[in-house]
Amino acid sequence: MADVIQTVQSKFPGAILEIVEYQGERTLVVQPGRVRAVLGHLKQSEGFNFLADISSAHWPEEGRIDVVYIVRSLKSREQLRIRTPLPIEDPVVETVSDLWGTADWLEREVYDLMGVQFTGHPDLRRIMLPEDFEGHPLRKEYPMEGDDEWRNYVPPETRENRE
Amino acid sequence: MTEMNRERLDLNTDVITVNMGPQHPSTHGVLRVVLKLDGEVVLSAVPDVGYLHRGIEKIAENKTLHQVIPYTDRMDYLSPMSNNIGLAMAVEKLIGFQITERCRVMRVICMELARLASHLLWLATDALDVGAGTVYFYAFTEREKIYDIFEKMSGARFTVSYGRIGGLARDWPEGLEREIETYVAQAHKTIDECDKLLTRNKIWIDRNQDVGVISAEKAIDMGLSGPPLRACGVEWDLRKAYPYLGYERYDFEIPVGEHGDCYDRYLIRMEEMRQSIRIVQQALKEMDRSIPLFPEDPESRKVFLPPKDRVLTKMEELIHQFIVATEGPKTPKGKEIYFAIEAPKGELGFYLVGSGTNVAHRCHFRAPSYINLQALPILIKGAMVADCVATIASLDPVMGECDR
């Protein structure tokens, strides 16, 4: 495990902002612009062939959204977490859906619920919520309950007629 | 060439788009698949999910961690035991809590019985989808017996909410071990019966073999987990890879397939049920009622809710109940963990971020049904419409978990 981090550090100098260890799990905090390169390196050269999960967390006080990748090597059973902090005004990160097929829906989910843009994603649409839904519910400022039911759904084909 | 065949060649077939679902009986919930068909051949399939989205993650970030447990029941509602025990274990990892040995054994038994119940339901519906109606009744009758046991444990048959942070909701009633023992001693009978009905049945083999095939490489790329991954020949089971709850002590095997088709997925789940029975039998031998269910040191008492019978009879426990319910286990601020269990459907992961209070800052569930379903277009491309049904059934998705 230590070798992996060392090679990443020597190959991508300055890309790792921080290494956090908690409960035996290691998290690399990586610069947003280089996260794809680091993940690509982990997949191609270090044998991390399985992308277990992509998640995200919103930190309103710090003004950032974290995108979290959990990668794993099925052979050596190593597991590593890559976290990248994105600015809240412009949360954009490159897609990894061409590296792992599973990233397709996982990134769509993060886009849908958290509002992170993944550049280069082939089909970045909402997946859980209706296409004309406004807002991203997993952001902290999104209210838990609204004042009323959500009833603005109009089927796309009839939308113009109504207006 | 006969007259009829010549006629068939002249038939002009257009590519048509067919909506399968969202309320199709064999999509196992509200799954919609948009099929592009040339005659009976599937040219492309696009699954559309989200019909059952209830925002469980958002709710979980606005409730105390104890209050989240009943919501996890409604994710994979065919094995609620593994969901809420999984969440409890994730929280325990986040706050660094150690459960007692007896609790560990009891959790193993609960989770393996849940796997058995879930696989029995899968067997019933899979067989029904492919046209073997008899199996449905055998498997459901057997599943009811497991729910009788769950009812005695938790008071509920279906949405049990039995897992608790730091332990379990309540101790088992006297003599339940013996009941479980008698149950698992005969549980293999139904499995054998269904095995005889299906495994070497010509129709069953024709409908399942070489249907919904995926290679091991592609399966890893698509992040498949659980039986669909093992059917491709990848020996990967979280109970062996990252043992939790002392699974390393039990003697059991991981069935592995080789073709990655529906038939192999079927064989693997059948074998997994037998292995679950083995694990339960071994765990029952380790069950020792002299060990307490909850740890007894004062620090640990600030984490788990005390058992109800003690709350209502002892002043001190009433105070504990009040404090734990209002202040709860304090999660470390900004610390994050990922914890995954081998749920019946695959890898059920919990990504938790602490907030400094008893409410998680972030609570993300890695739903195996969601990720396994993503591979559906690959599995059914070029297949027949009828194979589509068999393939969905063999992936065993639960839409409550998929959409969360």
mmCIF file of C-alpha atoms in Angstrom, chain B residues 54-389:
data_model
loop_
_atom_site.group_PDB
_atom_site.id
_atom_site.type_symbol
_atom_site.label_atom_id
_atom_site.label_comp_id
_atom_site.label_asym_id
_atom_site.label_seq_id
_atom_site.Cartn_x
_atom_site.Cartn_y
_atom_site.Cartn_z
ATOM 1 C CA ARG B 54 -37.670 8.208 -2.181
ATOM 2 C CA GLY B 55 -34.532 10.118 -1.284
ATOM 3 C CA ILE B 56 -33.455 7.710 1.451
ATOM 4 C CA GLU B 57 -29.968 9.237 1.483
ATOM 5 C CA LYS B 58 -31.369 12.726 2.039
ATOM 6 C CA ILE B 59 -33.663 11.444 4.784
ATOM 7 C CA ALA B 60 -30.764 9.585 6.388
ATOM 8 C CA GLU B 61 -28.788 12.841 6.591
ATOM 9 C CA ASN B 62 -31.628 14.514 8.471
ATOM 10 C CA LYS B 63 -32.359 11.822 11.056
ATOM 11 C CA THR B 64 -30.303 10.491 13.922
ATOM 12 C CA LEU B 65 -28.434 7.324 13.033
ATOM 13 C CA HIS B 66 -30.735 5.225 15.198
ATOM 14 C CA GLN B 67 -33.702 6.580 13.260
ATOM 15 C CA VAL B 68 -32.185 5.615 9.904
ATOM 16 C CA ILE B 69 -32.414 1.879 10.640
ATOM 17 C CA PRO B 70 -36.108 1.421 9.679
ATOM 18 C CA TYR B 71 -35.437 3.211 6.378
ATOM 19 C CA THR B 72 -32.798 0.669 5.439
ATOM 20 C CA ASP B 73 -35.481 -2.029 5.695
ATOM 21 C CA ARG B 74 -37.183 -0.418 2.739
ATOM 22 C CA MET B 75 -34.130 -0.574 0.512
ATOM 23 C CA ASP B 76 -33.642 -4.245 -0.204
ATOM 24 C CA TYR B 77 -36.958 -5.295 1.249
ATOM 25 C CA LEU B 78 -36.239 -8.962 0.608
ATOM 26 C CA SER B 79 -33.365 -9.077 3.064
ATOM 27 C CA PRO B 80 -33.903 -6.243 5.555
ATOM 28 C CA MET B 81 -31.782 -8.076 8.129
ATOM 29 C CA SER B 82 -28.596 -7.620 6.159
ATOM 30 C CA ASN B 83 -29.382 -3.970 5.466
ATOM 31 C CA ASN B 84 -29.915 -2.836 8.992
ATOM 32 C CA ILE B 85 -27.176 -4.951 10.467
ATOM 33 C CA GLY B 86 -24.891 -3.618 7.719
ATOM 34 C CA LEU B 87 -25.735 -0.031 8.585
ATOM 35 C CA ALA B 88 -25.206 -0.735 12.272
ATOM 36 C CA MET B 89 -21.781 -2.188 11.518
ATOM 37 C CA ALA B 90 -20.861 0.803 9.374
ATOM 38 C CA VAL B 91 -21.768 3.187 12.185
ATOM 39 C CA GLU B 92 -19.822 1.031 14.641
ATOM 40 C CA LYS B 93 -16.803 1.287 12.366
ATOM 41 C CA LEU B 94 -17.188 5.062 12.135
ATOM 42 C CA ILE B 95 -17.333 5.545 15.897
ATOM 43 C CA GLY B 96 -14.969 2.674 16.716
ATOM 44 C CA PHE B 97 -17.312 0.493 18.738
ATOM 45 C CA GLN B 98 -16.749 -3.156 19.626
ATOM 46 C CA ILE B 99 -19.739 -5.488 19.873
ATOM 47 C CA THR B 100 -19.778 -8.617 21.999
ATOM 48 C CA GLU B 101 -18.979 -12.086 20.760
ATOM 49 C CA ARG B 102 -22.540 -13.345 21.159
ATOM 50 C CA CYS B 103 -23.921 -10.427 19.195
ATOM 51 C CA ARG B 104 -21.500 -11.272 16.403
ATOM 52 C CA VAL B 105 -22.725 -14.866 16.250
ATOM 53 C CA MET B 106 -26.364 -13.797 16.338
ATOM 54 C CA ARG B 107 -25.790 -11.327 13.528
ATOM 55 C CA VAL B 108 -24.175 -13.995 11.393
ATOM 56 C CA ILE B 109 -27.191 -16.260 11.874
ATOM 57 C CA CYS B 110 -29.613 -13.429 11.076
ATOM 58 C CA MET B 111 -27.754 -12.427 7.951
ATOM 59 C CA GLU B 112 -27.403 -15.941 6.620
ATOM 60 C CA LEU B 113 -31.100 -16.626 7.217
ATOM 61 C CA ALA B 114 -31.809 -13.392 5.339
ATOM 62 C CA ARG B 115 -29.682 -14.620 2.449
ATOM 63 C CA LEU B 116 -31.591 -17.877 2.451
ATOM 64 C CA ALA B 117 -34.937 -16.042 2.428
ATOM 65 C CA SER B 118 -33.825 -13.689 -0.315
ATOM 66 C CA HIS B 119 -32.470 -16.455 -2.520
ATOM 67 C CA LEU B 120 -35.635 -18.508 -2.012
ATOM 68 C CA LEU B 121 -37.705 -15.596 -3.245
ATOM 69 C CA TRP B 122 -35.367 -15.166 -6.182
ATOM 70 C CA LEU B 123 -35.680 -18.869 -6.986
ATOM 71 C CA ALA B 124 -39.465 -18.666 -6.851
ATOM 72 C CA THR B 125 -39.766 -15.623 -9.095
ATOM 73 C CA ASP B 126 -36.997 -16.636 -11.481
ATOM 74 C CA ALA B 127 -38.663 -19.986 -12.069
ATOM 75 C CA LEU B 128 -42.054 -18.321 -12.436
ATOM 76 C CA ASP B 129 -40.710 -15.847 -14.983
ATOM 77 C CA VAL B 130 -39.328 -18.673 -17.060
ATOM 78 C CA GLY B 131 -42.564 -20.597 -16.757
ATOM 79 C CA ALA B 132 -41.961 -23.107 -13.986
ATOM 80 C CA GLY B 133 -44.843 -22.278 -11.687
ATOM 81 C CA THR B 134 -44.511 -25.184 -9.270
ATOM 82 C CA VAL B 135 -41.215 -24.047 -7.790
ATOM 83 C CA TYR B 136 -42.851 -20.819 -6.709
ATOM 84 C CA PHE B 137 -45.046 -22.544 -4.148
ATOM 85 C CA TYR B 138 -42.319 -24.782 -2.739
ATOM 86 C CA ALA B 139 -39.906 -21.888 -2.294
ATOM 87 C CA PHE B 140 -42.492 -19.541 -0.811
ATOM 88 C CA THR B 141 -43.625 -22.129 1.698
ATOM 89 C CA GLU B 142 -40.034 -22.531 2.804
ATOM 90 C CA ARG B 143 -39.496 -18.786 3.007
ATOM 91 C CA GLU B 144 -42.498 -18.429 5.295
ATOM 92 C CA LYS B 145 -40.736 -20.621 7.843
ATOM 93 C CA ILE B 146 -37.795 -18.222 7.935
ATOM 94 C CA TYR B 147 -40.204 -15.349 8.426
ATOM 95 C CA ASP B 148 -41.728 -17.215 11.364
ATOM 96 C CA ILE B 149 -38.261 -17.220 12.922
ATOM 97 C CA PHE B 150 -37.794 -13.513 12.173
ATOM 98 C CA GLU B 151 -41.158 -12.813 13.756
ATOM 99 C CA LYS B 152 -40.051 -14.493 16.955
ATOM 100 C CA MET B 153 -36.826 -12.471 16.948
ATOM 101 C CA SER B 154 -38.125 -9.032 16.130
ATOM 102 C CA GLY B 155 -41.921 -9.051 16.166
ATOM 103 C CA ALA B 156 -42.093 -8.323 12.443
ATOM 104 C CA ARG B 157 -42.014 -10.753 9.574
ATOM 105 C CA PHE B 158 -40.921 -8.557 6.733
ATOM 106 C CA THR B 159 -39.468 -5.187 7.697
ATOM 107 C CA VAL B 160 -37.724 -6.389 10.792
ATOM 108 C CA SER B 161 -35.594 -3.361 11.867
ATOM 109 C CA TYR B 162 -33.723 -5.800 14.049
ATOM 110 C CA GLY B 163 -30.193 -4.444 13.803
ATOM 111 C CA ARG B 164 -29.191 -1.770 16.286
ATOM 112 C CA ILE B 165 -26.043 0.272 16.609
ATOM 113 C CA GLY B 166 -24.035 -1.639 19.183
ATOM 114 C CA GLY B 167 -26.134 -4.780 19.149
ATOM 115 C CA LEU B 168 -29.553 -6.022 18.213
ATOM 116 C CA ALA B 169 -33.032 -4.780 19.034
ATOM 117 C CA ARG B 170 -33.697 -7.476 21.611
ATOM 118 C CA ASP B 171 -32.461 -10.818 22.769
ATOM 119 C CA TRP B 172 -33.892 -13.977 21.261
ATOM 120 C CA PRO B 173 -36.721 -15.642 23.167
ATOM 121 C CA GLU B 174 -35.873 -18.829 25.073
ATOM 122 C CA GLY B 175 -35.418 -21.839 22.855
ATOM 123 C CA LEU B 176 -35.213 -20.020 19.510
ATOM 124 C CA GLU B 177 -31.814 -21.602 18.850
ATOM 125 C CA ARG B 178 -33.414 -25.027 18.897
ATOM 126 C CA GLU B 179 -36.107 -23.844 16.542
ATOM 127 C CA ILE B 180 -33.574 -22.467 14.084
ATOM 128 C CA GLU B 181 -31.637 -25.695 14.383
ATOM 129 C CA THR B 182 -34.668 -27.802 13.499
ATOM 130 C CA TYR B 183 -35.455 -25.436 10.663
ATOM 131 C CA VAL B 184 -32.000 -25.510 9.050
ATOM 132 C CA ALA B 185 -31.755 -29.268 9.522
ATOM 133 C CA GLN B 186 -34.608 -29.706 7.033
ATOM 134 C CA ALA B 187 -34.103 -26.592 4.891
ATOM 135 C CA HIS B 188 -32.050 -28.453 2.312
ATOM 136 C CA LYS B 189 -35.075 -30.601 1.447
ATOM 137 C CA THR B 190 -36.859 -27.830 -0.446
ATOM 138 C CA ILE B 191 -33.648 -26.785 -2.142
ATOM 139 C CA ASP B 192 -33.050 -30.372 -3.234
ATOM 140 C CA GLU B 193 -36.622 -30.641 -4.455
ATOM 141 C CA CYS B 194 -36.331 -27.488 -6.560
ATOM 142 C CA ASP B 195 -32.941 -28.692 -7.702
ATOM 143 C CA LYS B 196 -34.540 -31.902 -8.973
ATOM 144 C CA LEU B 197 -37.271 -29.939 -10.685
ATOM 145 C CA LEU B 198 -34.962 -27.531 -12.464
ATOM 146 C CA THR B 199 -31.264 -28.297 -12.714
ATOM 147 C CA ARG B 200 -31.488 -31.070 -15.281
ATOM 148 C CA ASN B 201 -34.798 -30.021 -16.748
ATOM 149 C CA LYS B 202 -34.512 -29.677 -20.510
ATOM 150 C CA ILE B 203 -36.749 -26.611 -20.702
ATOM 151 C CA TRP B 204 -34.946 -24.911 -17.839
ATOM 152 C CA ILE B 205 -31.549 -25.531 -19.419
ATOM 153 C CA ASP B 206 -32.748 -24.297 -22.815
ATOM 154 C CA ARG B 207 -34.119 -21.133 -21.308
ATOM 155 C CA ASN B 208 -31.082 -20.373 -19.150
ATOM 156 C CA GLN B 209 -27.929 -21.795 -20.637
ATOM 157 C CA ASP B 210 -25.952 -19.327 -22.787
ATOM 158 C CA VAL B 211 -28.526 -16.651 -22.065
ATOM 159 C CA GLY B 212 -27.419 -13.314 -20.648
ATOM 160 C CA VAL B 213 -23.716 -14.050 -20.964
ATOM 161 C CA ILE B 214 -21.052 -11.673 -19.689
ATOM 162 C CA SER B 215 -17.302 -12.234 -19.571
ATOM 163 C CA ALA B 216 -15.318 -11.960 -16.352
ATOM 164 C CA GLU B 217 -13.392 -8.971 -17.657
ATOM 165 C CA LYS B 218 -16.522 -7.096 -18.609
ATOM 166 C CA ALA B 219 -18.208 -8.018 -15.323
ATOM 167 C CA ILE B 220 -15.361 -6.474 -13.337
ATOM 168 C CA ASP B 221 -15.443 -3.421 -15.598
ATOM 169 C CA MET B 222 -19.175 -3.027 -14.980
ATOM 170 C CA GLY B 223 -18.657 -3.386 -11.233
ATOM 171 C CA LEU B 224 -20.882 -6.440 -10.865
ATOM 172 C CA SER B 225 -20.855 -8.049 -7.460
ATOM 173 C CA GLY B 226 -22.444 -10.996 -5.742
ATOM 174 C CA PRO B 227 -23.695 -14.033 -7.703
ATOM 175 C CA PRO B 228 -23.536 -12.318 -11.156
ATOM 176 C CA LEU B 229 -19.811 -11.668 -10.670
ATOM 177 C CA ARG B 230 -19.075 -15.116 -9.303
ATOM 178 C CA ALA B 231 -20.966 -16.724 -12.186
ATOM 179 C CA CYS B 232 -18.234 -15.400 -14.510
ATOM 180 C CA GLY B 233 -15.576 -17.299 -12.599
ATOM 181 C CA VAL B 234 -14.309 -14.489 -10.390
ATOM 182 C CA GLU B 235 -13.861 -15.796 -6.888
ATOM 183 C CA TRP B 236 -14.853 -12.707 -4.958
ATOM 184 C CA ASP B 237 -16.889 -12.735 -1.798
ATOM 185 C CA LEU B 238 -16.543 -10.004 0.798
ATOM 186 C CA ARG B 239 -17.067 -12.551 3.546
ATOM 187 C CA LYS B 240 -13.761 -14.095 2.504
ATOM 188 C CA ALA B 241 -11.988 -11.039 1.092
ATOM 189 C CA TYR B 242 -12.543 -8.678 4.033
ATOM 190 C CA PRO B 243 -14.017 -10.922 6.738
ATOM 191 C CA TYR B 244 -16.370 -9.228 9.159
ATOM 192 C CA LEU B 245 -18.303 -10.645 12.130
ATOM 193 C CA GLY B 246 -15.788 -13.459 12.358
ATOM 194 C CA TYR B 247 -16.717 -15.046 9.029
ATOM 195 C CA GLU B 248 -13.119 -16.276 8.750
ATOM 196 C CA ARG B 249 -13.856 -18.788 11.515
ATOM 197 C CA TYR B 250 -16.648 -20.521 9.625
ATOM 198 C CA ASP B 251 -16.014 -23.265 7.152
ATOM 199 C CA PHE B 252 -17.836 -22.511 3.914
ATOM 200 C CA GLU B 253 -17.131 -22.390 0.226
ATOM 201 C CA ILE B 254 -17.686 -19.759 -2.405
ATOM 202 C CA PRO B 255 -19.371 -21.293 -5.445
ATOM 203 C CA VAL B 256 -17.879 -20.025 -8.686
ATOM 204 C CA GLY B 257 -19.284 -20.464 -12.178
ATOM 205 C CA GLU B 258 -17.476 -20.338 -15.475
ATOM 206 C CA HIS B 259 -19.820 -19.258 -18.278
ATOM 207 C CA GLY B 260 -21.348 -16.126 -16.779
ATOM 208 C CA ASP B 261 -24.816 -17.022 -18.042
ATOM 209 C CA CYS B 262 -28.199 -17.262 -16.345
ATOM 210 C CA TYR B 263 -27.734 -20.961 -15.686
ATOM 211 C CA ASP B 264 -24.494 -20.400 -13.780
ATOM 212 C CA ARG B 265 -26.076 -17.637 -11.752
ATOM 213 C CA TYR B 266 -28.845 -20.070 -10.896
ATOM 214 C CA LEU B 267 -26.407 -22.792 -9.852
ATOM 215 C CA ILE B 268 -24.432 -20.357 -7.727
ATOM 216 C CA ARG B 269 -27.423 -19.114 -5.788
ATOM 217 C CA MET B 270 -28.570 -22.694 -5.188
ATOM 218 C CA GLU B 271 -25.158 -23.578 -3.797
ATOM 219 C CA GLU B 272 -25.011 -20.378 -1.750
ATOM 220 C CA MET B 273 -28.202 -21.412 0.014
ATOM 221 C CA ARG B 274 -26.595 -24.700 1.000
ATOM 222 C CA GLN B 275 -23.497 -22.873 2.227
ATOM 223 C CA SER B 276 -25.665 -20.489 4.251
ATOM 224 C CA ILE B 277 -27.244 -23.471 5.968
ATOM 225 C CA ARG B 278 -23.756 -24.715 6.814
ATOM 226 C CA ILE B 279 -22.775 -21.357 8.276
ATOM 227 C CA VAL B 280 -25.939 -21.159 10.383
ATOM 228 C CA GLN B 281 -25.316 -24.648 11.737
ATOM 229 C CA GLN B 282 -21.765 -23.762 12.712
ATOM 230 C CA ALA B 283 -22.784 -20.451 14.230
ATOM 231 C CA LEU B 284 -25.485 -22.095 16.324
ATOM 232 C CA LYS B 285 -22.811 -24.239 17.963
ATOM 233 C CA GLU B 286 -20.942 -21.077 18.975
ATOM 234 C CA MET B 287 -24.007 -19.443 20.445
ATOM 235 C CA ASP B 288 -23.400 -19.018 24.151
ATOM 236 C CA ARG B 289 -26.124 -17.378 26.214
ATOM 237 C CA SER B 290 -23.760 -16.717 29.129
ATOM 238 C CA ILE B 291 -22.067 -13.945 27.142
ATOM 239 C CA PRO B 292 -24.060 -10.708 27.309
ATOM 240 C CA LEU B 293 -25.622 -9.310 24.128
ATOM 241 C CA PHE B 294 -24.400 -5.798 24.839
ATOM 242 C CA PRO B 295 -21.014 -4.709 26.168
ATOM 243 C CA GLU B 296 -21.199 -3.625 29.770
ATOM 244 C CA ASP B 297 -18.515 -0.978 30.203
ATOM 245 C CA PRO B 298 -19.834 2.522 30.899
ATOM 246 C CA GLU B 299 -18.363 4.089 27.725
ATOM 247 C CA SER B 300 -20.140 1.613 25.455
ATOM 248 C CA ARG B 301 -23.435 2.309 27.174
ATOM 249 C CA LYS B 302 -23.468 5.765 25.651
ATOM 250 C CA VAL B 303 -23.851 4.229 22.214
ATOM 251 C CA PHE B 304 -26.596 1.612 22.137
ATOM 252 C CA LEU B 305 -30.216 1.956 23.150
ATOM 253 C CA PRO B 306 -30.813 -0.196 26.232
ATOM 254 C CA PRO B 307 -33.290 -3.082 25.865
ATOM 255 C CA LYS B 308 -36.892 -2.026 26.375
ATOM 256 C CA ASP B 309 -37.647 -4.301 29.318
ATOM 257 C CA ARG B 310 -34.802 -2.769 31.295
ATOM 258 C CA VAL B 311 -35.772 0.784 30.306
ATOM 259 C CA LEU B 312 -39.176 0.353 31.834
ATOM 260 C CA THR B 313 -37.963 -1.173 35.076
ATOM 261 C CA LYS B 314 -34.636 0.511 35.892
ATOM 262 C CA MET B 315 -34.101 4.219 36.501
ATOM 263 C CA GLU B 316 -30.518 4.216 35.242
ATOM 264 C CA GLU B 317 -31.457 2.560 31.963
ATOM 265 C CA LEU B 318 -34.254 5.071 31.470
ATOM 266 C CA ILE B 319 -31.676 7.865 31.735
ATOM 267 C CA HIS B 320 -29.455 6.031 29.243
ATOM 268 C CA GLN B 321 -32.361 5.633 26.859
ATOM 269 C CA PHE B 322 -33.075 9.364 27.065
ATOM 270 C CA ILE B 323 -29.474 10.396 26.514
ATOM 271 C CA VAL B 324 -28.789 7.926 23.705
ATOM 272 C CA ALA B 325 -32.011 8.774 21.896
ATOM 273 C CA THR B 326 -31.396 12.518 22.047
ATOM 274 C CA GLU B 327 -27.614 12.780 21.799
ATOM 275 C CA GLY B 328 -26.831 9.377 20.413
ATOM 276 C CA PRO B 329 -23.433 8.135 19.332
ATOM 277 C CA LYS B 330 -21.307 11.123 18.374
ATOM 278 C CA THR B 331 -19.789 10.642 14.947
ATOM 279 C CA PRO B 332 -16.304 12.170 14.521
ATOM 280 C CA LYS B 333 -16.546 15.329 12.426
ATOM 281 C CA GLY B 334 -15.162 15.071 8.919
ATOM 282 C CA LYS B 335 -14.059 11.466 9.310
ATOM 283 C CA GLU B 336 -15.259 9.068 6.664
ATOM 284 C CA ILE B 337 -15.503 5.320 6.317
ATOM 285 C CA TYR B 338 -16.644 2.872 3.690
ATOM 286 C CA PHE B 339 -17.949 -0.423 4.918
ATOM 287 C CA ALA B 340 -19.358 -3.151 2.714
ATOM 288 C CA ILE B 341 -21.060 -6.445 3.404
ATOM 289 C CA GLU B 342 -21.839 -9.325 1.109
ATOM 290 C CA ALA B 343 -25.600 -8.881 0.924
ATOM 291 C CA PRO B 344 -27.679 -11.487 -0.950
ATOM 292 C CA LYS B 345 -27.706 -9.233 -4.035
ATOM 293 C CA GLY B 346 -24.028 -8.332 -3.977
ATOM 294 C CA GLU B 347 -21.806 -5.762 -2.364
ATOM 295 C CA LEU B 348 -23.883 -3.507 -0.137
ATOM 296 C CA GLY B 349 -21.642 -0.603 0.795
ATOM 297 C CA PHE B 350 -22.108 2.231 3.252
ATOM 298 C CA TYR B 351 -20.167 5.452 2.868
ATOM 299 C CA LEU B 352 -20.575 7.507 6.020
ATOM 300 C CA VAL B 353 -19.120 10.893 6.891
ATOM 301 C CA GLY B 354 -19.266 12.033 10.486
ATOM 302 C CA SER B 355 -20.626 15.415 11.523
ATOM 303 C CA GLY B 356 -19.720 15.685 15.212
ATOM 304 C CA THR B 357 -23.309 14.894 16.231
ATOM 305 C CA ASN B 358 -25.507 11.804 16.073
ATOM 306 C CA VAL B 359 -26.597 12.681 12.525
ATOM 307 C CA ALA B 360 -24.381 11.588 9.650
ATOM 308 C CA HIS B 361 -23.115 14.400 7.459
ATOM 309 C CA ARG B 362 -23.252 12.097 4.462
ATOM 310 C CA CYS B 363 -24.831 8.693 4.206
ATOM 311 C CA HIS B 364 -24.405 7.012 0.851
ATOM 312 C CA PHE B 365 -25.479 3.473 0.072
ATOM 313 C CA ARG B 366 -23.781 1.482 -2.630
ATOM 314 C CA ALA B 367 -26.764 -0.488 -3.860
ATOM 315 C CA PRO B 368 -25.824 -3.761 -5.574
ATOM 316 C CA SER B 369 -29.096 -3.901 -7.522
ATOM 317 C CA TYR B 370 -28.420 -0.484 -9.051
ATOM 318 C CA ILE B 371 -24.949 -1.355 -10.225
ATOM 319 C CA ASN B 372 -25.779 -4.888 -11.365
ATOM 320 C CA LEU B 373 -28.715 -3.580 -13.384
ATOM 321 C CA GLN B 374 -26.417 -1.268 -15.291
ATOM 322 C CA ALA B 375 -24.988 -4.306 -17.072
ATOM 323 C CA LEU B 376 -28.410 -5.311 -18.402
ATOM 324 C CA PRO B 377 -27.925 -3.788 -21.917
ATOM 325 C CA ILE B 378 -24.731 -5.809 -22.336
ATOM 326 C CA LEU B 379 -26.404 -8.982 -21.143
ATOM 327 C CA ILE B 380 -29.439 -8.888 -23.411
ATOM 328 C CA LYS B 381 -28.045 -7.340 -26.556
ATOM 329 C CA GLY B 382 -28.863 -9.659 -29.447
ATOM 330 C CA ALA B 383 -31.050 -11.924 -27.333
ATOM 331 C CA MET B 384 -34.744 -12.690 -27.738
ATOM 332 C CA VAL B 385 -37.453 -10.816 -25.847
ATOM 333 C CA ALA B 386 -38.208 -13.887 -23.764
ATOM 334 C CA ASP B 387 -34.535 -14.121 -22.757
ATOM 335 C CA CYS B 388 -34.750 -10.571 -21.543
ATOM 336 C CA VAL B 389 -37.186 -11.684 -18.853
#
